[in-house]
Amino acid sequence: MKKIVVLTGAGISAESGISTFRDSDGLWEQYRVEDVATPEGYAKDKALVLDFYNQRRRQLATVKPNEGHRQLVRLEEFYDVQIVTQNVDNLHEQAGSKNVLHLHGELTKARSERDSNLIVDIGYSDIHLGDKAPDGTQLRPHIVWFGEAVPNIEPAAQLCEVCDYFIVVGTSMNVYPAAGLIHYVPRTSPCYLVDPKAVTVSRNITVIQEKAGTGVKKVVDELIELAKK
Ligand code: OAD
């Protein structure tokens, strides 16, 4: 089977009711990114940051995957599909995608403040001040904040290096290293981009300027036709 890598961002979850990051004046659900998505913000006010992610997690418990997530699952009958997502929600998994690599962490997990490899599943529960990881340190959200390392970027780059097709859905391609993954894709592998806004990408790419709910289906239909030939 040929290999497809799909890089997704906040836009694929927009039609499920989750806000994107850069479509509302640089604020994320009324908070400044520096306050809630940096180690400095966490050091300054842990309670505020824990509460912020508790709210995101509670919201996640109430939303469902949309047509964009679901269409990607159809590809698995014909291709070896790997989703690489910048999203911290679990909507790809809920839709049924088998291989999902999270670059920026996962809301339904928490980790030790001291050991980033000590990760625990918390489902949709809140994290409170005083909740401890198995090593006795405060639990923090399993989220990659700005200024922190992105451990999954290496396996993601390796997947991109050998993919036959690359699909980008709903990301402004503003945040590195995720936005740089496209440069690992072989020049001979066709790339597609689904986004209602014009997104600048410095390589030859087929653009479907539509929302994920309709745009992803067009790419998926085309790739399934190609696989059947
Ligand atoms: P952005 O908010 O930067 O970009 C969202 C993209 O989705 C934009 O290009 C929108 O035009 C597009 N979009 C909006 N509605 C859409 C829809 N219905 N269908 C398809 N696309 C739509 O979000 P990301 O690129 O994901 O990091 O942001 C990257 C990272 O920056 C995030 O993972 C997060 C953030 O700060 C961390 O939290 C570490």
Short mmCIF file of C-alpha atoms and ligand atoms in Angstrom, two decimals:
data_model
loop_
_atom_site.label_atom_id
_atom_site.label_comp_id
_atom_site.label_asym_id
_atom_site.label_seq_id
_atom_site.Cartn_x
_atom_site.Cartn_y
_atom_site.Cartn_z
CA MET A 1 0.00 0.00 0.00
CA LYS A 2 1.16 3.53 -0.72
CA LYS A 3 1.77 5.80 2.24
CA ILE A 4 -0.11 9.01 3.08
CA VAL A 5 0.82 11.48 5.79
CA VAL A 6 -1.87 13.96 6.84
CA LEU A 7 -0.75 17.02 8.80
CA THR A 8 -3.68 18.58 10.64
CA GLY A 9 -4.16 21.73 12.69
CA ALA A 10 -6.88 23.50 14.61
CA GLY A 11 -8.95 24.09 11.46
CA ILE A 12 -9.96 20.44 11.12
CA SER A 13 -11.67 20.62 14.52
CA ALA A 14 -13.29 24.03 13.91
CA GLU A 15 -16.53 22.51 12.58
CA SER A 16 -16.72 20.39 15.73
CA GLY A 17 -16.93 23.64 17.72
CA ILE A 18 -13.33 23.99 18.94
CA SER A 19 -11.81 27.44 18.38
CA THR A 20 -8.73 27.83 16.21
CA PHE A 21 -5.76 29.81 17.57
CA ARG A 22 -5.17 32.59 15.11
CA ASP A 23 -8.68 33.38 13.85
CA SER A 24 -9.54 35.62 16.84
CA ASP A 25 -7.08 38.50 17.34
CA GLY A 26 -4.27 36.37 18.69
CA LEU A 27 -6.33 35.38 21.71
CA TRP A 28 -7.07 31.76 22.49
CA GLU A 29 -10.50 31.50 24.15
CA GLN A 30 -9.91 35.02 25.61
CA TYR A 31 -6.48 34.16 27.02
CA ARG A 32 -3.05 35.35 25.91
CA VAL A 33 -0.94 32.48 24.59
CA GLU A 34 2.00 33.61 26.78
CA ASP A 35 -0.15 33.21 29.89
CA VAL A 36 -1.48 29.71 29.20
CA ALA A 37 0.87 28.02 26.73
CA THR A 38 4.40 28.72 27.97
CA PRO A 39 6.48 27.31 30.85
CA GLU A 40 6.82 30.91 32.13
CA GLY A 41 3.04 31.35 32.24
CA TYR A 42 2.73 28.08 34.17
CA ALA A 43 5.47 29.07 36.63
CA LYS A 44 3.69 32.40 37.24
CA ASP A 45 0.19 31.06 37.83
CA LYS A 46 -0.22 27.27 37.91
CA ALA A 47 -3.84 27.41 39.03
CA LEU A 48 -4.82 29.58 36.05
CA VAL A 49 -3.05 27.32 33.55
CA LEU A 50 -4.48 24.11 35.06
CA ASP A 51 -7.94 25.67 35.00
CA PHE A 52 -7.52 26.76 31.38
CA TYR A 53 -6.73 23.20 30.25
CA ASN A 54 -9.45 21.81 32.54
CA GLN A 55 -11.90 23.97 30.59
CA ARG A 56 -10.51 22.76 27.24
CA ARG A 57 -10.79 19.14 28.44
CA ARG A 58 -14.37 19.61 29.63
CA GLN A 59 -15.25 21.13 26.27
CA LEU A 60 -13.63 18.18 24.49
CA ALA A 61 -15.92 15.82 26.41
CA THR A 62 -18.90 17.54 24.76
CA VAL A 63 -17.80 17.68 21.09
CA LYS A 64 -17.75 15.11 18.30
CA PRO A 65 -15.60 14.49 15.21
CA ASN A 66 -16.86 16.15 12.02
CA GLU A 67 -16.93 15.15 8.35
CA GLY A 68 -13.29 16.22 7.88
CA HIS A 69 -12.06 13.73 10.50
CA ARG A 70 -14.40 11.04 9.19
CA GLN A 71 -13.38 11.37 5.54
CA LEU A 72 -9.73 10.75 6.43
CA VAL A 73 -10.70 7.38 7.91
CA ARG A 74 -12.05 6.27 4.49
CA LEU A 75 -8.51 6.42 3.10
CA GLU A 76 -7.34 3.57 5.34
CA GLU A 77 -8.97 0.93 3.16
CA PHE A 78 -6.69 1.93 0.27
CA TYR A 79 -3.57 3.44 1.84
CA ASP A 80 -1.22 3.19 4.79
CA VAL A 81 -2.38 6.42 6.50
CA GLN A 82 -0.54 8.30 9.23
CA ILE A 83 -2.13 11.35 10.85
CA VAL A 84 0.31 13.86 12.32
CA THR A 85 -1.69 16.40 14.29
CA GLN A 86 -0.86 19.62 16.07
CA ASN A 87 -4.18 19.30 17.89
CA VAL A 88 -4.42 18.28 21.52
CA ASP A 89 -7.98 16.98 21.10
CA ASN A 90 -8.73 13.30 20.38
CA LEU A 91 -11.20 13.78 17.54
CA HIS A 92 -9.12 11.83 14.98
CA GLU A 93 -9.08 8.86 17.37
CA GLN A 94 -12.82 9.24 18.04
CA ALA A 95 -13.48 9.24 14.29
CA GLY A 96 -11.57 5.95 13.98
CA SER A 97 -8.15 6.91 12.58
CA LYS A 98 -5.72 4.15 13.57
CA ASN A 99 -2.35 5.91 13.48
CA VAL A 100 -2.33 9.33 15.13
CA LEU A 101 0.87 11.06 16.21
CA HIS A 102 0.35 14.13 18.42
CA LEU A 103 3.04 16.78 18.04
CA HIS A 104 1.79 19.13 20.76
CA GLY A 105 0.53 16.68 23.36
CA GLU A 106 -2.90 15.42 24.38
CA LEU A 107 -5.57 16.91 26.63
CA THR A 108 -6.58 13.52 28.01
CA LYS A 109 -3.10 12.92 29.44
CA ALA A 110 -1.11 14.52 32.24
CA ARG A 111 2.54 14.27 33.13
CA SER A 112 5.06 14.82 35.86
CA GLU A 113 6.49 18.32 36.16
CA ARG A 114 9.96 16.84 36.49
CA ASP A 115 9.93 13.92 34.04
CA SER A 116 8.29 14.59 30.68
CA ASN A 117 8.28 10.84 29.95
CA LEU A 118 6.16 10.05 33.01
CA ILE A 119 2.73 10.34 31.39
CA VAL A 120 -0.62 9.23 32.81
CA ASP A 121 -4.06 8.90 31.23
CA ILE A 122 -6.60 11.15 32.92
CA GLY A 123 -9.49 10.96 30.48
CA TYR A 124 -11.71 13.99 30.87
CA SER A 125 -10.90 14.62 34.56
CA ASP A 126 -9.63 17.95 35.85
CA ILE A 127 -6.08 18.39 37.16
CA HIS A 128 -5.96 20.23 40.51
CA LEU A 129 -3.12 21.84 42.40
CA GLY A 130 -1.86 19.08 44.70
CA ASP A 131 -2.57 16.21 42.25
CA LYS A 132 0.66 14.20 42.10
CA ALA A 133 2.40 12.18 39.39
CA PRO A 134 3.81 8.75 40.41
CA ASP A 135 7.18 10.47 41.15
CA GLY A 136 5.54 12.79 43.70
CA THR A 137 5.70 15.97 41.63
CA GLN A 138 2.71 18.09 40.66
CA LEU A 139 0.81 16.78 37.62
CA ARG A 140 0.74 19.19 34.67
CA PRO A 141 -1.11 19.00 31.36
CA HIS A 142 0.62 16.80 28.75
CA ILE A 143 0.87 19.73 26.36
CA VAL A 144 3.94 20.97 24.50
CA TRP A 145 4.15 24.66 25.34
CA PHE A 146 5.96 27.31 23.33
CA GLY A 147 9.66 27.10 24.06
CA GLU A 148 9.51 23.37 24.90
CA ALA A 149 10.97 20.51 22.86
CA VAL A 150 8.70 18.66 20.41
CA PRO A 151 9.81 15.02 20.91
CA ASN A 152 7.52 13.61 18.22
CA ILE A 153 8.92 15.81 15.47
CA GLU A 154 11.67 13.27 14.70
CA PRO A 155 9.32 10.30 14.07
CA ALA A 156 7.01 12.66 12.15
CA ALA A 157 9.85 13.78 9.88
CA GLN A 158 10.80 10.15 9.21
CA LEU A 159 7.22 9.38 8.16
CA CYS A 160 7.19 12.40 5.84
CA GLU A 161 10.47 11.34 4.20
CA VAL A 162 8.89 8.13 2.88
CA CYS A 163 5.32 9.24 2.12
CA ASP A 164 3.81 8.99 -1.36
CA TYR A 165 1.20 11.72 -0.73
CA PHE A 166 1.04 14.53 1.83
CA ILE A 167 -2.18 16.29 2.86
CA VAL A 168 -2.33 19.45 4.98
CA VAL A 169 -5.65 20.36 6.62
CA GLY A 170 -6.57 23.41 8.70
CA THR A 171 -3.24 24.78 9.82
CA SER A 172 -1.91 28.29 9.27
CA MET A 173 1.61 26.77 8.97
CA ASN A 174 2.85 29.41 11.43
CA VAL A 175 4.27 27.19 14.14
CA TYR A 176 7.61 25.42 13.77
CA PRO A 177 8.87 22.76 13.74
CA ALA A 178 5.48 21.36 12.59
CA ALA A 179 5.25 23.72 9.62
CA GLY A 180 8.67 22.53 8.40
CA LEU A 181 7.55 18.90 7.99
CA ILE A 182 6.46 19.52 4.41
CA HIS A 183 10.12 20.00 3.45
CA TYR A 184 10.83 16.36 4.33
CA VAL A 185 8.26 15.14 1.79
CA PRO A 186 9.94 13.85 -1.42
CA ARG A 187 9.66 16.35 -4.31
CA THR A 188 7.95 13.67 -6.37
CA SER A 189 5.14 13.10 -3.84
CA PRO A 190 2.01 15.16 -4.57
CA CYS A 191 0.84 17.52 -1.81
CA TYR A 192 -2.68 18.81 -1.11
CA LEU A 193 -3.80 21.64 1.17
CA VAL A 194 -7.35 22.14 2.50
CA ASP A 195 -8.06 25.49 4.17
CA PRO A 196 -10.74 28.17 3.62
CA LYS A 197 -8.05 30.87 3.82
CA ALA A 198 -5.02 31.29 1.58
CA VAL A 199 -2.08 29.63 3.34
CA THR A 200 1.44 30.20 2.03
CA VAL A 201 3.50 27.09 1.43
CA SER A 202 6.77 27.17 -0.47
CA ARG A 203 6.30 24.13 -2.69
CA ASN A 204 4.12 22.85 -5.47
CA ILE A 205 0.79 22.01 -3.84
CA THR A 206 -2.82 21.47 -4.90
CA VAL A 207 -4.98 23.91 -2.92
CA ILE A 208 -8.63 23.22 -2.06
CA GLN A 209 -9.76 26.52 -0.57
CA GLU A 210 -12.66 25.15 1.45
CA LYS A 211 -13.56 24.14 4.95
CA ALA A 212 -12.45 20.69 6.07
CA GLY A 213 -16.03 19.39 6.08
CA THR A 214 -16.27 19.63 2.28
CA GLY A 215 -12.64 20.01 1.16
CA VAL A 216 -11.22 16.84 2.69
CA LYS A 217 -13.81 14.73 0.86
CA LYS A 218 -12.58 16.08 -2.49
CA VAL A 219 -8.99 15.06 -1.79
CA VAL A 220 -10.03 11.70 -0.38
CA ASP A 221 -12.28 10.92 -3.37
CA GLU A 222 -9.44 11.77 -5.77
CA LEU A 223 -6.90 9.63 -3.92
CA ILE A 224 -9.28 6.68 -3.66
CA GLU A 225 -9.89 6.88 -7.43
CA LEU A 226 -6.12 6.85 -7.99
CA ALA A 227 -5.71 3.80 -5.75
CA LYS A 228 -8.39 1.90 -7.68
CA LYS A 229 -6.67 2.44 -11.05
P1 OAD B 1 -4.17 28.25 13.59
O1 OAD B 1 -5.26 28.86 14.40
O2 OAD B 1 -2.88 28.99 13.47
O3 OAD B 1 -4.69 28.00 12.10
C1 OAD B 1 -5.94 27.41 11.88
C2 OAD B 1 -6.12 27.27 10.38
O4 OAD B 1 -7.35 26.60 10.20
C3 OAD B 1 -6.21 28.61 9.63
O5 OAD B 1 -5.39 28.55 8.47
C4 OAD B 1 -7.69 28.70 9.26
O6 OAD B 1 -7.92 29.38 8.02
C5 OAD B 1 -8.05 27.23 9.15
N1 OAD B 1 -9.49 26.94 9.32
C6 OAD B 1 -10.45 27.63 9.99
N2 OAD B 1 -11.63 27.01 9.90
C7 OAD B 1 -11.43 25.89 9.15
C8 OAD B 1 -12.27 24.82 8.70
N3 OAD B 1 -13.59 24.76 8.99
N4 OAD B 1 -11.71 23.84 7.93
C9 OAD B 1 -10.38 23.87 7.62
N5 OAD B 1 -9.56 24.86 8.01
C10 OAD B 1 -10.07 25.85 8.77
O7 OAD B 1 -3.95 26.77 14.17
P2 OAD B 1 -2.71 25.78 13.98
O8 OAD B 1 -2.04 25.98 12.68
O9 OAD B 1 -3.20 24.43 14.33
O10 OAD B 1 0.17 24.96 19.63
O11 OAD B 1 -1.76 26.27 15.14
C11 OAD B 1 -0.56 25.59 15.38
C12 OAD B 1 -0.24 25.56 16.85
O12 OAD B 1 -0.23 26.88 17.39
C13 OAD B 1 -1.24 24.83 17.70
O13 OAD B 1 -1.01 23.45 17.75
C14 OAD B 1 -1.05 25.44 19.05
C15 OAD B 1 -0.98 26.88 18.63
O14 OAD B 1 -0.46 27.75 19.50
C16 OAD B 1 0.22 24.68 20.94
O15 OAD B 1 -0.72 24.77 21.70
C17 OAD B 1 1.57 24.24 21.39
#
